[in-house]
Amino acid sequence: MNKPIRVLVTALVILTGASLILVGCGADEVSLDPADISGTITFGGWPAGDDAVAAIIEGFNEQYPNVTVELEMTATGDHHDRLLASLAARAGAPDVVMIEAEYIGSFRDRPGFVNLLDEPYNAGRFADDFVDFKWEHGLSIDGTQMVGLSWDIGPLTMFYNRRMFEAAGLPSDPDSVFELMNTPDGFLEVARAMHVPDERWLMGNAVDLISARWSNRDFYNEDLSLRIDEADSIELIDLAGQIRSQGLDANVEMWGGEWTSLLGDNRIAVVSAGSWFGGFLKSWIAPDSAGDWGVARQPLFDSVNWGGSFLAIPSMSNNPAAAWAFIEYMLTTVEAQNAMFAAVDYFPSLVPAWDASFYDEPDPYFGGQQTRRLWADIATRIEPSLVTPMDIETQGIFMSGVDVGIDAGESAESILASVVDEILRATAPERDALRTVLGLD
């Protein structure tokens, strides 16, 4: 596999002229002899990370019987806020921490983490086994430091409620659903057919269409110019505007309580999300709806990644040997990666895991579909992407601008122009600093 050009990310960097100084922490004398590894480590993250750990802890303890793993699970945003506070205070972080893909650009050049490329960890020996772009995202801007090893990716698909499609007189097999919705006109016609005023909608929010298209947060080209003014953005914003103006979306916020309730009550028909959303449906959104949901290729924009996570060791850990032993077992063994995938639908970043016959098995929750093989096929076609420190701000301005614009009935061209202007203005200081560091001026 060919590695893409080094990803551009830095959140806390020290800029001196045109140079970039990375502040990291190397490993002290750490023994990775299994006979020497013991004690208790804490694992910090968010649900369903706890269910994933539960699926592999027995296998880990067969190899490391003297290590106890304790979980500290909070909401995703709270977890990252606490991690930032711990790094600032240089105390209080768990021994192993999850870092969500949205946040990796804010952590990968920060001080306070063990460099997993250093002795005795030598994570670089696993480089060829991981999805290229996710491996790159865990590295510092100059490639000398690895803050996080990639756990999973999120091949984007459209989860759809078969029963709602059938009730609307629409086909419900995944291939037909994709073909029916794979043009803007077809997508709009399905939204109209699905709609029952104040009762049933195709989607929770029209803006979710734009959010899903750009869910990999690949907003920038290698020269730090914006990519969001590509032709498909105009097309999708126009479609979102029509859906909103015709009242065809529920106009509720994704992940909010009302959105979750509508999904569980069979009143929202589709959700575009990474493979991990399958685990959400099974565990807490619609656990009693086995067979009611299907998974189709994403209409209008296929081969997109949404999300994924990384595991890192804060340098303040008192037991980095046990922390690394746990990460190495979790993320670099086919056995553990596929056990977690089976438990929570976290699609492995570890490419050799995809060869298991398990990927061809039917998934009863999704009506016997071979969903894992579908996601593996999509994963092979996901393009490399840049990660920058501007991504979270860029995403916020983009989605908010589209939401406000379609509510006001503005044209797609006007909405996008306003969004691009605002992003360029708001991110100018960070872009200028990075351009200087990278010699792009």
CSV table of C-alpha atoms in Angstrom, one decimal:
chain,number,residue,atom,x,y,z
A,1,MET,CA,0.0,0.0,0.0
A,2,ASN,CA,1.2,3.5,-0.8
A,3,LYS,CA,1.4,5.9,2.0
A,4,PRO,CA,-0.3,9.3,1.2
A,5,ILE,CA,1.5,12.6,1.6
A,6,ARG,CA,2.1,13.3,5.2
A,7,VAL,CA,-1.1,14.6,6.9
A,8,LEU,CA,-1.1,18.1,8.1
A,9,VAL,CA,-2.1,18.6,11.7
A,10,THR,CA,-1.0,20.6,14.6
A,11,ALA,CA,-2.9,22.0,17.6
A,12,LEU,CA,-0.2,23.0,20.0
A,13,VAL,CA,2.9,23.7,18.2
A,14,ILE,CA,5.8,26.0,18.8
A,15,LEU,CA,6.5,28.1,15.7
A,16,THR,CA,9.9,29.7,15.3
A,17,GLY,CA,10.2,31.4,12.0
A,18,ALA,CA,9.5,28.7,9.5
A,19,SER,CA,10.3,25.8,11.8
A,20,LEU,CA,8.1,23.4,13.7
A,21,ILE,CA,9.2,22.1,17.1
A,22,LEU,CA,7.3,19.1,18.4
A,23,VAL,CA,7.2,18.6,22.1
A,24,GLY,CA,6.8,14.9,23.0
A,25,CYS,CA,7.7,12.4,25.7
A,26,GLY,CA,9.8,9.4,25.0
A,27,ALA,CA,9.7,6.1,26.9
A,28,ASP,CA,11.9,5.7,30.0
A,29,GLU,CA,13.1,2.3,31.1
A,30,VAL,CA,10.0,0.2,30.3
A,31,SER,CA,10.1,-3.6,30.2
A,32,LEU,CA,7.6,-5.3,27.9
A,33,ASP,CA,8.5,-8.8,29.2
A,34,PRO,CA,5.1,-10.4,29.9
A,35,ALA,CA,6.5,-11.7,33.2
A,36,ASP,CA,7.2,-8.2,34.3
A,37,ILE,CA,3.8,-6.7,33.3
A,38,SER,CA,1.3,-6.5,36.1
A,39,GLY,CA,-0.9,-4.1,38.0
A,40,THR,CA,-4.1,-2.1,37.3
A,41,ILE,CA,-4.6,0.3,34.4
A,42,THR,CA,-7.5,2.6,33.7
A,43,PHE,CA,-9.0,2.8,30.2
A,44,GLY,CA,-10.8,6.1,29.4
A,45,GLY,CA,-13.3,6.6,26.7
A,46,TRP,CA,-17.0,6.7,25.8
A,47,PRO,CA,-19.7,4.1,25.2
A,48,ALA,CA,-19.6,1.6,23.4
A,49,GLY,CA,-15.9,1.4,24.1
A,50,ASP,CA,-16.8,-0.4,27.3
A,51,ASP,CA,-18.7,-3.1,25.5
A,52,ALA,CA,-15.7,-3.6,23.1
A,53,VAL,CA,-13.3,-4.0,26.0
A,54,ALA,CA,-15.7,-6.5,27.6
A,55,ALA,CA,-15.5,-8.5,24.4
A,56,ILE,CA,-11.7,-9.0,24.5
A,57,ILE,CA,-10.7,-8.8,28.2
A,58,GLU,CA,-10.8,-12.5,28.7
A,59,GLY,CA,-8.4,-13.1,25.8
A,60,PHE,CA,-6.1,-10.3,27.0
A,61,ASN,CA,-6.0,-11.8,30.5
A,62,GLU,CA,-5.0,-15.2,29.1
A,63,GLN,CA,-1.8,-13.5,28.0
A,64,TYR,CA,-1.5,-11.0,30.8
A,65,PRO,CA,-3.2,-12.6,33.9
A,66,ASN,CA,-1.7,-10.1,36.3
A,67,VAL,CA,-3.2,-7.0,34.7
A,68,THR,CA,-6.5,-5.6,35.7
A,69,VAL,CA,-8.3,-3.1,33.5
A,70,GLU,CA,-10.7,-0.5,35.0
A,71,LEU,CA,-13.0,1.6,32.8
A,72,GLU,CA,-13.7,5.3,33.0
A,73,MET,CA,-16.5,6.0,30.5
A,74,THR,CA,-18.1,9.4,29.9
A,75,ALA,CA,-19.8,11.1,27.0
A,76,THR,CA,-17.5,11.7,24.1
A,77,GLY,CA,-17.2,15.5,24.5
A,78,ASP,CA,-16.8,15.3,28.2
A,79,HIS,CA,-14.1,12.7,27.8
A,80,HIS,CA,-12.0,14.9,25.5
A,81,ASP,CA,-12.5,17.9,27.7
A,82,ARG,CA,-11.3,16.0,30.7
A,83,LEU,CA,-8.3,14.7,28.7
A,84,LEU,CA,-7.3,18.3,27.8
A,85,ALA,CA,-7.6,19.3,31.4
A,86,SER,CA,-5.4,16.4,32.6
A,87,LEU,CA,-2.8,17.2,30.0
A,88,ALA,CA,-2.7,20.8,31.1
A,89,ALA,CA,-2.4,19.8,34.8
A,90,ARG,CA,0.0,16.9,33.9
A,91,ALA,CA,-2.1,14.7,36.2
A,92,GLY,CA,-5.3,12.7,36.3
A,93,ALA,CA,-5.4,11.0,32.9
A,94,PRO,CA,-6.2,7.3,32.4
A,95,ASP,CA,-3.4,5.0,31.4
A,96,VAL,CA,-5.1,4.3,28.0
A,97,VAL,CA,-7.3,6.9,26.3
A,98,MET,CA,-9.6,6.8,23.3
A,99,ILE,CA,-9.3,9.8,21.0
A,100,GLU,CA,-12.1,10.2,18.5
A,101,ALA,CA,-11.2,11.0,14.8
A,102,GLU,CA,-12.8,14.5,15.1
A,103,TYR,CA,-10.3,15.4,17.9
A,104,ILE,CA,-7.1,13.7,16.6
A,105,GLY,CA,-6.1,16.9,14.9
A,106,SER,CA,-6.1,18.7,18.3
A,107,PHE,CA,-3.9,16.1,20.0
A,108,ARG,CA,-1.4,14.6,17.6
A,109,ASP,CA,1.2,17.2,18.1
A,110,ARG,CA,0.5,18.0,21.8
A,111,PRO,CA,3.0,17.2,24.5
A,112,GLY,CA,1.9,14.8,27.2
A,113,PHE,CA,1.7,11.5,25.3
A,114,VAL,CA,4.1,8.5,25.0
A,115,ASN,CA,5.6,8.3,21.5
A,116,LEU,CA,4.5,4.9,20.4
A,117,LEU,CA,7.3,4.8,17.7
A,118,ASP,CA,9.9,4.8,20.4
A,119,GLU,CA,11.6,1.8,22.1
A,120,PRO,CA,10.4,-0.4,23.5
A,121,TYR,CA,6.9,0.0,21.8
A,122,ASN,CA,8.1,0.1,18.2
A,123,ALA,CA,4.6,0.6,16.8
A,124,GLY,CA,6.1,1.4,13.4
A,125,ARG,CA,6.5,-2.4,12.8
A,126,PHE,CA,2.7,-2.5,12.3
A,127,ALA,CA,2.5,0.2,9.7
A,128,ASP,CA,1.7,-2.0,6.7
A,129,ASP,CA,-1.1,-3.7,8.6
A,130,PHE,CA,-3.2,-0.6,9.1
A,131,VAL,CA,-5.4,1.5,6.8
A,132,ASP,CA,-3.0,4.0,5.3
A,133,PHE,CA,-4.9,7.3,6.0
A,134,LYS,CA,-5.7,6.4,9.6
A,135,TRP,CA,-2.1,5.4,10.3
A,136,GLU,CA,-1.0,8.8,9.0
A,137,HIS,CA,-3.6,10.6,11.2
A,138,GLY,CA,-2.0,9.3,14.3
A,139,LEU,CA,1.4,10.6,13.4
A,140,SER,CA,2.9,14.1,14.1
A,141,ILE,CA,3.4,16.5,11.2
A,142,ASP,CA,7.0,15.4,10.7
A,143,GLY,CA,6.3,11.7,11.2
A,144,THR,CA,8.6,11.3,14.1
A,145,GLN,CA,5.9,10.9,16.8
A,146,MET,CA,2.9,8.6,17.0
A,147,VAL,CA,0.4,9.8,19.6
A,148,GLY,CA,-2.4,7.3,18.8
A,149,LEU,CA,-2.7,4.0,17.1
A,150,SER,CA,-5.8,3.7,15.0
A,151,TRP,CA,-8.6,1.4,16.3
A,152,ASP,CA,-11.4,1.7,13.8
A,153,ILE,CA,-12.7,3.4,10.7
A,154,GLY,CA,-16.3,4.1,9.8
A,155,PRO,CA,-17.2,3.2,6.2
A,156,LEU,CA,-20.3,5.3,5.5
A,157,THR,CA,-23.5,3.6,4.5
A,158,MET,CA,-27.2,4.4,4.7
A,159,PHE,CA,-29.1,2.6,7.4
A,160,TYR,CA,-32.8,2.5,6.4
A,161,ASN,CA,-36.0,1.2,8.0
A,162,ARG,CA,-37.3,-1.6,5.8
A,163,ARG,CA,-40.7,-1.5,7.3
A,164,MET,CA,-41.1,2.2,6.7
A,165,PHE,CA,-40.0,1.8,3.1
A,166,GLU,CA,-42.6,-1.0,2.6
A,167,ALA,CA,-45.3,1.1,4.3
A,168,ALA,CA,-44.6,3.9,1.9
A,169,GLY,CA,-44.9,1.5,-1.1
A,170,LEU,CA,-41.2,1.6,-1.8
A,171,PRO,CA,-38.8,-1.3,-2.5
A,172,SER,CA,-36.9,-2.4,0.6
A,173,ASP,CA,-34.0,-4.5,-0.6
A,174,PRO,CA,-30.7,-2.6,-0.3
A,175,ASP,CA,-29.7,-2.6,-4.0
A,176,SER,CA,-33.1,-1.2,-5.1
A,177,VAL,CA,-33.0,1.4,-2.3
A,178,PHE,CA,-29.6,2.6,-3.5
A,179,GLU,CA,-30.6,2.8,-7.1
A,180,LEU,CA,-33.8,4.5,-6.3
A,181,MET,CA,-32.1,7.3,-4.3
A,182,ASN,CA,-28.8,7.7,-6.2
A,183,THR,CA,-29.9,10.9,-8.0
A,184,PRO,CA,-31.1,14.1,-6.5
A,185,ASP,CA,-34.5,13.7,-8.1
A,186,GLY,CA,-34.8,10.1,-7.0
A,187,PHE,CA,-33.8,11.1,-3.4
A,188,LEU,CA,-36.4,13.8,-3.4
A,189,GLU,CA,-39.1,11.5,-4.7
A,190,VAL,CA,-38.4,9.0,-2.0
A,191,ALA,CA,-38.6,11.8,0.6
A,192,ARG,CA,-42.0,12.8,-0.7
A,193,ALA,CA,-43.3,9.2,-0.8
A,194,MET,CA,-42.1,8.7,2.8
A,195,HIS,CA,-43.6,11.9,4.2
A,196,VAL,CA,-46.7,11.8,6.3
A,197,PRO,CA,-47.1,15.3,7.9
A,198,ASP,CA,-46.3,15.4,11.6
A,199,GLU,CA,-45.9,11.7,11.6
A,200,ARG,CA,-43.2,10.3,9.3
A,201,TRP,CA,-40.1,11.6,7.5
A,202,LEU,CA,-37.3,10.3,5.4
A,203,MET,CA,-34.6,11.9,7.5
A,204,GLY,CA,-34.1,13.7,10.8
A,205,ASN,CA,-32.6,16.8,9.3
A,206,ALA,CA,-31.8,17.9,5.7
A,207,VAL,CA,-28.4,19.2,6.8
A,208,ASP,CA,-27.5,15.6,7.8
A,209,LEU,CA,-27.0,15.0,4.0
A,210,ILE,CA,-24.2,17.6,3.9
A,211,SER,CA,-22.8,16.5,7.2
A,212,ALA,CA,-22.5,12.9,6.0
A,213,ARG,CA,-20.9,13.9,2.7
A,214,TRP,CA,-18.2,15.7,4.6
A,215,SER,CA,-18.1,13.4,7.6
A,216,ASN,CA,-14.4,12.5,6.9
A,217,ARG,CA,-13.7,16.2,7.5
A,218,ASP,CA,-11.6,16.3,4.4
A,219,PHE,CA,-12.3,20.0,4.0
A,220,TYR,CA,-8.8,21.0,2.8
A,221,ASN,CA,-6.5,20.2,-0.1
A,222,GLU,CA,-2.8,19.6,0.5
A,223,ASP,CA,-2.1,23.3,-0.1
A,224,LEU,CA,-4.6,24.1,2.6
A,225,SER,CA,-7.1,25.5,0.1
A,226,LEU,CA,-10.8,24.6,0.7
A,227,ARG,CA,-12.4,21.7,-1.0
A,228,ILE,CA,-16.0,22.3,0.0
A,229,ASP,CA,-16.8,24.4,-3.0
A,230,GLU,CA,-16.7,21.4,-5.2
A,231,ALA,CA,-19.7,20.8,-7.6
A,232,ASP,CA,-21.4,18.2,-5.5
A,233,SER,CA,-21.7,20.6,-2.5
A,234,ILE,CA,-23.9,22.9,-4.6
A,235,GLU,CA,-26.0,19.9,-5.7
A,236,LEU,CA,-26.4,18.5,-2.1
A,237,ILE,CA,-27.1,21.9,-0.6
A,238,ASP,CA,-29.8,22.5,-3.2
A,239,LEU,CA,-31.3,19.1,-2.5
A,240,ALA,CA,-31.2,19.8,1.3
A,241,GLY,CA,-33.0,23.1,0.6
A,242,GLN,CA,-35.8,21.5,-1.3
A,243,ILE,CA,-36.2,18.9,1.4
A,244,ARG,CA,-36.4,21.6,4.1
A,245,SER,CA,-38.7,24.0,2.1
A,246,GLN,CA,-41.1,21.2,1.4
A,247,GLY,CA,-41.2,20.1,5.0
A,248,LEU,CA,-39.8,16.6,4.2
A,249,ASP,CA,-37.4,16.4,7.1
A,250,ALA,CA,-38.3,16.3,10.8
A,251,ASN,CA,-35.9,19.2,11.4
A,252,VAL,CA,-34.6,17.8,14.6
A,253,GLU,CA,-30.9,17.7,15.7
A,254,MET,CA,-29.0,14.5,15.1
A,255,TRP,CA,-28.2,12.7,18.4
A,256,GLY,CA,-30.8,14.7,20.3
A,257,GLY,CA,-33.4,13.1,22.4
A,258,GLU,CA,-36.2,13.8,19.9
A,259,TRP,CA,-34.2,12.4,17.0
A,260,THR,CA,-33.5,9.2,19.0
A,261,SER,CA,-37.1,8.8,20.0
A,262,LEU,CA,-38.4,9.3,16.4
A,263,LEU,CA,-35.9,6.6,15.2
A,264,GLY,CA,-37.0,4.2,17.9
A,265,ASP,CA,-40.7,4.8,17.1
A,266,ASN,CA,-40.2,4.1,13.3
A,267,ARG,CA,-40.8,7.7,12.3
A,268,ILE,CA,-37.5,8.6,10.7
A,269,ALA,CA,-36.6,6.2,7.9
A,270,VAL,CA,-32.9,6.7,7.1
A,271,VAL,CA,-29.6,7.6,8.8
A,272,SER,CA,-26.3,8.0,6.9
A,273,ALA,CA,-23.5,7.1,9.3
A,274,GLY,CA,-20.4,5.0,9.7
A,275,SER,CA,-20.6,1.3,10.3
A,276,TRP,CA,-20.4,1.9,14.1
A,277,PHE,CA,-24.1,3.1,13.9
A,278,GLY,CA,-25.1,-0.5,13.6
A,279,GLY,CA,-24.0,-1.1,17.1
A,280,PHE,CA,-26.0,1.9,18.3
A,281,LEU,CA,-29.1,0.6,16.7
A,282,LYS,CA,-28.6,-2.8,18.2
A,283,SER,CA,-27.7,-1.7,21.7
A,284,TRP,CA,-29.7,1.4,22.6
A,285,ILE,CA,-31.7,3.1,19.7
A,286,ALA,CA,-33.7,0.1,18.5
A,287,PRO,CA,-32.6,-3.1,20.2
A,288,ASP,CA,-35.9,-4.8,19.6
A,289,SER,CA,-36.0,-4.1,15.9
A,290,ALA,CA,-34.0,-7.0,14.5
A,291,GLY,CA,-34.9,-7.5,10.8
A,292,ASP,CA,-36.6,-4.1,10.5
A,293,TRP,CA,-33.4,-2.3,9.4
A,294,GLY,CA,-31.3,-2.6,6.3
A,295,VAL,CA,-27.9,-1.2,5.2
A,296,ALA,CA,-27.5,0.2,1.7
A,297,ARG,CA,-24.6,1.8,-0.1
A,298,GLN,CA,-24.8,5.6,0.5
A,299,PRO,CA,-26.7,7.2,-2.4
A,300,LEU,CA,-25.2,10.3,-4.1
A,301,PHE,CA,-21.7,9.9,-2.5
A,302,ASP,CA,-20.2,6.5,-1.9
A,303,SER,CA,-16.8,5.6,-0.4
A,304,VAL,CA,-16.8,8.1,2.5
A,305,ASN,CA,-15.4,7.5,6.0
A,306,TRP,CA,-17.2,8.8,9.1
A,307,GLY,CA,-15.2,8.6,12.3
A,308,GLY,CA,-13.1,6.1,14.0
A,309,SER,CA,-10.9,6.3,17.1
A,310,PHE,CA,-7.4,6.0,18.3
A,311,LEU,CA,-5.8,4.7,21.5
A,312,ALA,CA,-3.0,6.6,23.2
A,313,ILE,CA,-0.9,6.5,26.4
A,314,PRO,CA,-0.6,9.8,28.4
A,315,SER,CA,3.0,10.2,29.5
A,316,MET,CA,1.8,10.6,33.1
A,317,SER,CA,0.8,6.9,33.1
A,318,ASN,CA,2.3,5.0,36.0
A,319,ASN,CA,2.1,1.7,34.1
A,320,PRO,CA,2.9,2.3,30.4
A,321,ALA,CA,4.1,-1.3,29.9
A,322,ALA,CA,0.7,-2.7,30.8
A,323,ALA,CA,-1.0,0.1,28.9
A,324,TRP,CA,0.9,-0.8,25.7
A,325,ALA,CA,0.3,-4.5,26.2
A,326,PHE,CA,-3.4,-3.8,26.2
A,327,ILE,CA,-3.3,-1.5,23.2
A,328,GLU,CA,-1.1,-4.0,21.3
A,329,TYR,CA,-3.5,-6.9,22.0
A,330,MET,CA,-6.6,-4.8,21.2
A,331,LEU,CA,-5.5,-3.3,18.0
A,332,THR,CA,-2.9,-5.4,16.4
A,333,THR,CA,-4.4,-8.9,16.7
A,334,VAL,CA,-7.1,-10.2,14.3
A,335,GLU,CA,-8.7,-12.0,17.1
A,336,ALA,CA,-9.3,-9.0,19.3
A,337,GLN,CA,-10.2,-6.6,16.5
A,338,ASN,CA,-12.9,-9.0,15.1
A,339,ALA,CA,-14.3,-9.8,18.6
A,340,MET,CA,-14.8,-6.0,19.1
A,341,PHE,CA,-16.3,-5.6,15.6
A,342,ALA,CA,-18.8,-8.4,16.4
A,343,ALA,CA,-19.7,-6.7,19.6
A,344,VAL,CA,-20.1,-3.1,18.7
A,345,ASP,CA,-19.7,-2.8,14.9
A,346,TYR,CA,-16.4,-0.8,15.2
A,347,PHE,CA,-14.9,-1.6,11.8
A,348,PRO,CA,-11.2,-2.5,12.3
A,349,SER,CA,-8.4,-0.3,11.0
A,350,LEU,CA,-6.3,-3.5,11.0
A,351,VAL,CA,-6.5,-4.7,7.3
A,352,PRO,CA,-5.6,-8.4,7.9
A,353,ALA,CA,-8.8,-8.7,10.0
A,354,TRP,CA,-10.9,-8.2,6.9
A,355,ASP,CA,-9.9,-11.6,5.5
A,356,ALA,CA,-11.7,-13.6,8.2
A,357,SER,CA,-14.7,-15.7,7.1
A,358,PHE,CA,-16.6,-13.9,9.8
A,359,TYR,CA,-17.0,-11.0,7.3
A,360,ASP,CA,-19.1,-13.1,5.0
A,361,GLU,CA,-21.5,-14.2,7.7
A,362,PRO,CA,-25.1,-12.8,7.7
A,363,ASP,CA,-26.1,-10.3,10.3
A,364,PRO,CA,-29.4,-11.3,11.8
A,365,TYR,CA,-30.2,-7.8,13.0
A,366,PHE,CA,-30.0,-6.5,9.4
A,367,GLY,CA,-32.2,-9.2,7.9
A,368,GLY,CA,-29.3,-11.5,7.1
A,369,GLN,CA,-27.3,-9.0,5.1
A,370,GLN,CA,-23.5,-9.5,4.8
A,371,THR,CA,-23.0,-6.0,6.2
A,372,ARG,CA,-19.3,-6.6,7.2
A,373,ARG,CA,-18.3,-7.5,3.6
A,374,LEU,CA,-20.1,-4.4,2.3
A,375,TRP,CA,-18.2,-2.2,4.7
A,376,ALA,CA,-14.9,-3.9,3.8
A,377,ASP,CA,-15.6,-3.2,0.1
A,378,ILE,CA,-16.2,0.4,0.9
A,379,ALA,CA,-13.2,0.6,3.1
A,380,THR,CA,-10.9,-0.3,0.2
A,381,ARG,CA,-12.2,2.7,-1.8
A,382,ILE,CA,-12.0,5.4,0.8
A,383,GLU,CA,-9.6,8.2,-0.4
A,384,PRO,CA,-6.8,9.5,1.9
A,385,SER,CA,-7.6,12.8,3.6
A,386,LEU,CA,-5.9,15.6,5.4
A,387,VAL,CA,-6.5,16.3,9.0
A,388,THR,CA,-5.9,19.9,10.1
A,389,PRO,CA,-6.4,21.9,13.3
A,390,MET,CA,-9.1,23.9,11.6
A,391,ASP,CA,-11.4,21.0,11.0
A,392,ILE,CA,-13.8,21.3,14.0
A,393,GLU,CA,-14.3,25.0,13.4
A,394,THR,CA,-14.7,24.5,9.7
A,395,GLN,CA,-17.3,21.9,10.2
A,396,GLY,CA,-19.2,24.0,12.6
A,397,ILE,CA,-19.3,27.0,10.3
A,398,PHE,CA,-20.2,24.9,7.3
A,399,MET,CA,-23.1,23.0,8.9
A,400,SER,CA,-24.5,26.0,10.7
A,401,GLY,CA,-24.3,28.2,7.6
A,402,VAL,CA,-26.2,25.6,5.5
A,403,ASP,CA,-28.9,25.2,8.2
A,404,VAL,CA,-29.5,28.9,8.5
A,405,GLY,CA,-29.3,29.4,4.7
A,406,ILE,CA,-31.8,26.7,3.7
A,407,ASP,CA,-34.2,27.9,6.5
A,408,ALA,CA,-34.0,31.4,4.9
A,409,GLY,CA,-34.6,30.0,1.4
A,410,GLU,CA,-31.3,31.2,0.1
A,411,SER,CA,-29.8,29.6,-3.1
A,412,ALA,CA,-27.2,26.9,-2.8
A,413,GLU,CA,-24.7,29.1,-4.5
A,414,SER,CA,-25.3,32.0,-2.1
A,415,ILE,CA,-25.1,29.7,1.0
A,416,LEU,CA,-21.9,28.1,-0.1
A,417,ALA,CA,-20.2,31.4,-1.0
A,418,SER,CA,-21.1,32.8,2.4
A,419,VAL,CA,-19.8,29.7,4.2
A,420,VAL,CA,-16.5,29.7,2.3
A,421,ASP,CA,-16.0,33.4,3.1
A,422,GLU,CA,-16.7,32.9,6.8
A,423,ILE,CA,-14.4,29.8,7.0
A,424,LEU,CA,-11.5,31.6,5.3
A,425,ARG,CA,-11.9,34.6,7.6
A,426,ALA,CA,-12.2,32.5,10.8
A,427,THR,CA,-9.4,30.1,10.1
A,428,ALA,CA,-6.9,32.6,8.6
A,429,PRO,CA,-4.5,32.8,11.5
A,430,GLU,CA,-4.1,29.0,11.7
A,431,ARG,CA,-3.8,28.5,8.0
A,432,ASP,CA,-1.2,31.2,7.6
A,433,ALA,CA,0.9,29.7,10.4
A,434,LEU,CA,0.7,26.2,8.8
A,435,ARG,CA,1.5,27.6,5.4
A,436,THR,CA,4.6,29.2,6.7
A,437,VAL,CA,5.7,26.0,8.5
A,438,LEU,CA,5.1,23.9,5.4
A,439,GLY,CA,6.7,26.3,3.0
A,440,LEU,CA,3.6,26.9,1.0
A,441,ASP,CA,3.9,30.6,0.7
